[in-house]
Amino acid sequence: MVLVFVEHNNGNFKKTALEAMTYGKKTADALGVECKALTFGNNPAINSIGEYGASEILVVDSEHLSAFDSQVYSNTIADIAKANNASVIVTTHNSSGMGITGRLAIKLNAACGSGVNSLPVVSGSDLIVEKKIFSGKAISKVKLSGEVKVISVTGNTLPPEQTGSACPVTATDVSVDAPKVKVISHDKQSGGALPLPEAELVVSAGRGMKGPENWGIIEELAAALGATTACSRPVADTGWRPHHEHVGQTGVAIRPNLYIAAGISGAIQHLAGVNSSKCIVVINKDPEAPFFKAADYGVCADLFDVVPKLTAAIKKAKGN
Amino acid sequence: MSFLFFKSIRTIFASNFTDLMKQLVCISKTPETTTQIKLSADHTSLDTNGVNYILNPYDEWYALVRALELKEQVGGTVTVINVGDATNDVVIRKALAIGADDAIRINTTPDSAMSVAKAIADASKSAAYDIIYCGKESIDYNGSQVGAMLAEYLDLPYINTVVKMELDGNTGTLTRDVEGGTETVSTQTPFVLSAAKGLAEQRIPNMRGIMMSKKKPLQVVEYSNEQNNTVVDEYQLPSGKSAIKMIDADNMDELVRLLQDEAKVL
Ligand SMILES: Cc1cc2nc3c(=O)[nH]c(=O)nc-3n(C[C@H](O)[C@H](O)[C@H](O)COP(=O)(O)OP(=O)(O)OC[C@H]3O[C@@H](n4cnc5c(N)ncnc54)[C@H](O)[C@@H]3O)c2cc1C
Ligand SMILES: Nc1ncnc2c1ncn2[C@@H]1O[C@H](COP(=O)(O)O)[C@@H](O)[C@H]1O
């Protein structure tokens, strides 16, 4: 059995959770076994996860699971995995996944593929998965052997597919310990756009902007696209933009469908965080800027001229 | 004399009348960020000829520096630990030059996140560290696994991608990055954390630190890994981007059309 751990918010699943579900379903199909979902906290709407391939959704409802604690979460997932003889456990490689995937592997004495970005290839009793290493400069094929495998899936690995229909929801009774980590508060970033790791469209800008007062044209472009804004490291370091916008090797690593970079030179540490984007557009006035080598489309001109024109063209195309 | 007295009083208050605070920072060695990655002819290993190594930035800039700041505040010791062979001693000495008190090197091949975590757990169990730091990830294999696995082996709380940490007695208040914002949590020592950007500011070692680092203790522990069920089968280089299309600045309609019809991302 393949068990997929999915998080939901009042019955709503994030896209990354649906991707993990589709990943689990395809893995289960390749192995010829069943695929079930596991989630914490009951809500009538969670049966929709069946549309993405779960044959049943197992629910653990406990006040001890209402906030995230890696220890309590992984203990509970491991208990359910054991009780159901799961051979593959799929998680999302996000902030909670990074806390639980490794713990699960130790608890279940399992092989562990973390941050995987390909469906597994079945080779006898082994699974072979791919992941990017050296910040995207190489790919490693990792062989997972043994009876139990834990895989955490990177966002945008595959699109969610609606192949099934709503599934039965089964309340599952396991004892859950009180967490040793207490959540005191949540702080949401301002702005309505999707957070960077989940955004499919990203507009990013660098030192070529000259100063924070010029960011209006970037925000207008992002608004026209419905995109999230990002920036290079020096821009965040000097306080022109908030730190959570910093992408690259030491910032957030993203893989959106579209990454538009204006006034960013394309240093290797910057590329490390963005080179998995499906399509890259670079706007830079220097024809020698290294970013052009990593881009799909390039505009070699003054960004203060190009960006407003691009915004206008997008508005025009959307108006049609 | 009075300075010493003052410091010890502070230390006693801060650590709740228990022992001095012991902190452990897990440090790894990674190729320098601009390294060109080359593969061996059979693609089963990386060609390490001419590769320059550095301390993993998350471990050096954020984890180690926050541990040192806390030590300056409440006293105690900061130990760094690394799993690897003697070629790692250079980066270990750098951590000592930045300010760690002593170092442990576990002399075995770091062949998987699991064996690294197991080795560190075995070496650190009896020492009862109050806070154990890892980096958010090692920038070579980008696994983000060692911290969670180590916490599991030690049966400790684990708080990942931490951007802020304060300690009051035995209670840690930690802010961590989550999708779309941050989350602030509290827990009691001992705990394990992984450090992300923001936790501290990079420190450059000074001459005195470099001189002193040569005399600081570096203990080498022999160790043999257990068998491993997660192994790299093969390495590949990413397929190169197809040639870039340049678009005239006055033809943004064409760019939008290409994004819609050719790249299909809009
Ligand atoms: C260990 C390490 C980790 C790092 N991690 C990161 C990271 O995570 N993320 C990151 O971004 N950087 C990182 N860096 C820094 C990185 O090396 C570069 O210094 C940084 O990315 C440069 O930022 P930039 O492109 O905005 O600025 P610059 O390199 O100064 O480039 C500005 C660009 O704007 C162009 N420009 C200027 N004016 C205009 C105009 N009017 N119109 C159009 N174009 C214009 C210029 O031609 C130039 O190409 C790291 C460095 C190190 C050593
Ligand atoms: N060989 C090693 N020795 C000591 N610590 C390590 C080693 N490898 C990884 N770590 C620690 O684990 C963190 C996460 O590494 P990783 O799981 O490889 O991404 C690093 O930032 C280090 O703090």
XYZ file of C-alpha atoms in Angstrom, chain B:
266
model
C 37.964 39.211 39.323
C 34.773 41.221 39.443
C 34.245 40.495 35.755
C 34.552 36.774 36.333
C 32.189 36.948 39.256
C 29.628 38.872 37.228
C 29.834 36.462 34.363
C 29.357 33.391 36.505
C 26.305 34.895 38.206
C 24.779 35.562 34.808
C 25.594 32.072 33.713
C 23.959 30.551 36.752
C 20.798 32.584 36.291
C 20.560 31.901 32.596
C 20.944 28.165 32.888
C 18.490 27.829 35.721
C 21.084 26.729 38.260
C 21.928 23.670 36.198
C 25.209 22.902 34.438
C 26.773 25.267 31.982
C 25.032 25.315 28.662
C 26.482 22.931 26.079
C 25.833 23.612 22.431
C 26.693 21.398 19.454
C 26.858 22.611 15.845
C 26.876 20.040 13.028
C 29.077 21.303 10.223
C 29.511 19.919 6.748
C 31.935 20.591 3.947
C 30.558 21.504 0.536
C 32.092 22.495 -2.789
C 32.473 26.239 -3.179
C 29.296 27.716 -4.664
C 30.769 28.569 -8.069
C 32.175 25.054 -8.621
C 31.604 23.524 -12.038
C 30.267 20.030 -11.474
C 31.989 17.295 -13.499
C 31.209 13.592 -13.441
C 33.491 10.561 -13.563
C 33.492 8.727 -16.913
C 31.047 6.051 -15.703
C 28.767 8.625 -14.007
C 28.894 6.791 -10.678
C 30.798 9.516 -8.881
C 31.684 13.182 -9.051
C 35.040 14.266 -10.392
C 36.485 16.159 -7.433
C 39.693 17.265 -9.168
C 40.274 20.959 -8.616
C 37.161 21.412 -6.486
C 37.527 23.974 -3.672
C 35.649 23.265 -0.478
C 34.004 25.591 2.021
C 31.997 25.249 5.198
C 28.339 24.838 4.286
C 27.033 28.450 4.448
C 23.955 27.582 6.570
C 26.191 25.897 9.145
C 28.828 28.633 9.183
C 26.880 31.866 8.777
C 23.760 31.114 10.745
C 24.022 28.024 12.988
C 27.543 28.507 14.322
C 27.241 32.266 14.774
C 23.929 32.017 16.665
C 25.470 29.407 18.968
C 28.427 31.722 19.639
C 26.147 34.694 20.327
C 24.194 32.645 22.833
C 27.401 31.495 24.495
C 28.507 35.122 24.793
C 25.198 35.817 26.509
C 24.876 32.886 28.909
C 28.251 31.145 28.941
C 28.982 27.470 28.380
C 30.644 25.830 25.392
C 30.171 25.476 21.651
C 31.423 22.243 20.085
C 31.412 21.598 16.339
C 31.047 18.100 14.911
C 31.708 16.773 11.425
C 31.417 13.370 9.794
C 34.158 12.822 7.242
C 37.832 12.168 6.651
C 40.959 14.165 7.532
C 40.617 16.393 4.455
C 37.743 18.049 6.353
C 40.089 19.352 9.058
C 40.602 22.591 7.116
C 36.941 23.587 7.356
C 36.751 22.341 10.946
C 39.670 24.660 11.848
C 37.779 27.498 10.213
C 34.837 26.893 12.540
C 37.273 26.949 15.471
C 38.756 30.201 14.141
C 35.285 31.762 14.045
C 34.965 30.914 17.723
C 33.923 27.323 18.515
C 35.707 25.934 21.591
C 36.463 22.433 20.383
C 35.699 19.989 17.595
C 34.883 16.356 17.015
C 35.464 14.628 13.687
C 33.856 11.248 13.186
C 36.206 9.476 10.863
C 33.934 7.710 8.398
C 32.452 8.305 4.945
C 29.294 10.429 5.063
C 27.597 8.031 2.634
C 23.998 8.945 3.433
C 22.025 11.370 5.590
C 21.062 8.429 7.755
C 24.604 7.333 8.484
C 25.687 10.925 9.198
C 22.784 11.381 11.626
C 23.449 8.009 13.292
C 27.142 8.766 13.707
C 26.438 12.182 15.264
C 23.739 10.721 17.512
C 26.071 7.992 18.772
C 28.864 10.475 19.413
C 26.682 13.062 21.140
C 24.209 11.008 23.193
C 26.288 10.808 26.360
C 27.344 14.473 26.233
C 23.753 15.697 26.715
C 23.912 18.882 24.656
C 21.258 21.509 25.371
C 20.924 22.795 21.825
C 22.046 20.997 18.668
C 22.218 22.999 15.442
C 22.183 21.835 11.846
C 21.975 23.934 8.704
C 18.729 24.077 6.732
C 20.440 21.943 4.110
C 23.857 21.101 2.799
C 24.180 22.948 -0.491
C 25.763 19.947 -2.227
C 23.201 17.180 -1.824
C 20.373 19.500 -0.753
C 18.723 16.887 1.386
C 17.430 18.731 4.469
C 17.406 15.409 6.236
C 20.232 15.114 8.751
C 18.619 17.377 11.371
C 15.293 15.531 11.447
C 17.025 12.150 11.526
C 19.392 13.212 14.301
C 16.470 14.520 16.371
C 14.717 11.204 15.879
C 17.740 9.151 16.949
C 18.038 11.317 20.060
C 14.259 11.434 20.621
C 14.302 15.238 20.797
C 12.043 17.990 19.466
C 13.145 19.304 16.066
C 12.366 22.770 14.768
C 13.410 23.273 11.163
C 14.231 26.383 9.074
C 14.653 28.604 12.124
C 15.182 32.326 11.453
C 15.149 33.546 15.079
C 15.907 31.881 18.408
C 15.977 33.256 21.937
C 16.616 31.326 25.111
C 15.220 32.186 28.526
C 16.344 29.678 31.137
C 15.458 26.333 29.592
C 12.757 27.696 27.317
C 13.570 28.370 23.693
C 11.376 30.652 21.594
C 11.940 29.979 17.926
C 10.556 31.527 14.765
C 10.644 29.345 11.681
C 9.911 29.895 8.014
C 6.738 28.260 6.759
C 5.026 28.664 3.385
C 3.604 32.155 3.205
C 4.974 33.452 6.499
C 6.536 32.423 9.776
C 5.488 30.463 12.817
C 6.731 31.091 16.355
C 6.989 28.146 18.738
C 8.319 27.447 22.192
C 9.978 24.336 23.557
C 12.298 23.243 26.351
C 15.956 22.336 25.997
C 17.286 19.967 24.854
C 16.191 20.377 21.232
C 17.552 20.203 17.680
C 17.089 23.015 15.161
C 17.998 23.704 11.556
C 19.257 27.191 10.809
C 18.012 29.319 7.914
C 18.941 32.777 6.703
C 18.222 35.443 9.304
C 19.201 33.468 12.407
C 22.503 35.366 12.659
C 24.955 37.464 10.654
C 28.059 35.960 9.084
C 31.302 36.485 11.076
C 34.710 36.677 9.443
C 37.460 35.029 11.519
C 40.153 37.466 12.690
C 43.899 36.868 12.996
C 43.675 36.027 16.688
C 40.906 33.508 16.053
C 42.937 31.861 13.319
C 46.025 31.624 15.570
C 43.998 30.224 18.469
C 42.166 27.714 16.295
C 45.394 25.778 15.763
C 45.629 25.027 19.469
C 41.999 24.154 20.077
C 41.193 20.456 20.587
C 40.008 18.437 17.577
C 39.056 14.961 18.703
C 38.917 12.207 16.057
C 36.473 9.368 16.713
C 36.653 6.123 14.740
C 33.313 4.827 13.499
C 31.930 2.391 10.966
C 28.641 2.914 9.201
C 25.900 0.375 9.097
C 24.519 -0.922 5.844
C 22.496 1.574 3.951
C 19.254 1.232 2.000
C 19.521 4.615 0.252
C 22.360 4.839 -2.274
C 23.153 7.001 -5.290
C 23.051 4.811 -8.372
C 24.151 7.317 -10.952
C 24.793 11.020 -11.514
C 23.728 13.076 -14.512
C 24.226 16.609 -15.685
C 21.068 18.543 -16.532
C 20.305 18.812 -20.223
C 21.273 22.277 -21.387
C 18.733 24.971 -22.173
C 17.872 25.272 -25.834
C 19.136 28.453 -27.453
C 17.701 31.668 -26.064
C 15.335 33.751 -28.196
C 16.058 37.474 -28.069
C 13.082 39.776 -28.381
C 13.111 43.428 -29.313
C 12.217 45.831 -26.510
C 9.537 47.373 -28.701
C 7.876 44.056 -29.389
C 6.510 42.937 -26.044
C 3.338 41.659 -27.742
C 5.539 39.064 -29.407
C 7.034 38.029 -26.052
C 3.571 37.599 -24.557
C 2.515 35.552 -27.609
C 5.546 33.274 -27.236
C 4.869 32.804 -23.529
C 1.287 31.835 -24.375
C 1.681 29.741 -27.511
C 5.237 28.406 -27.444
C 6.228 28.114 -23.788
C 2.578 27.668 -22.719
C 3.160 29.233 -19.321
C 0.523 31.970 -19.467
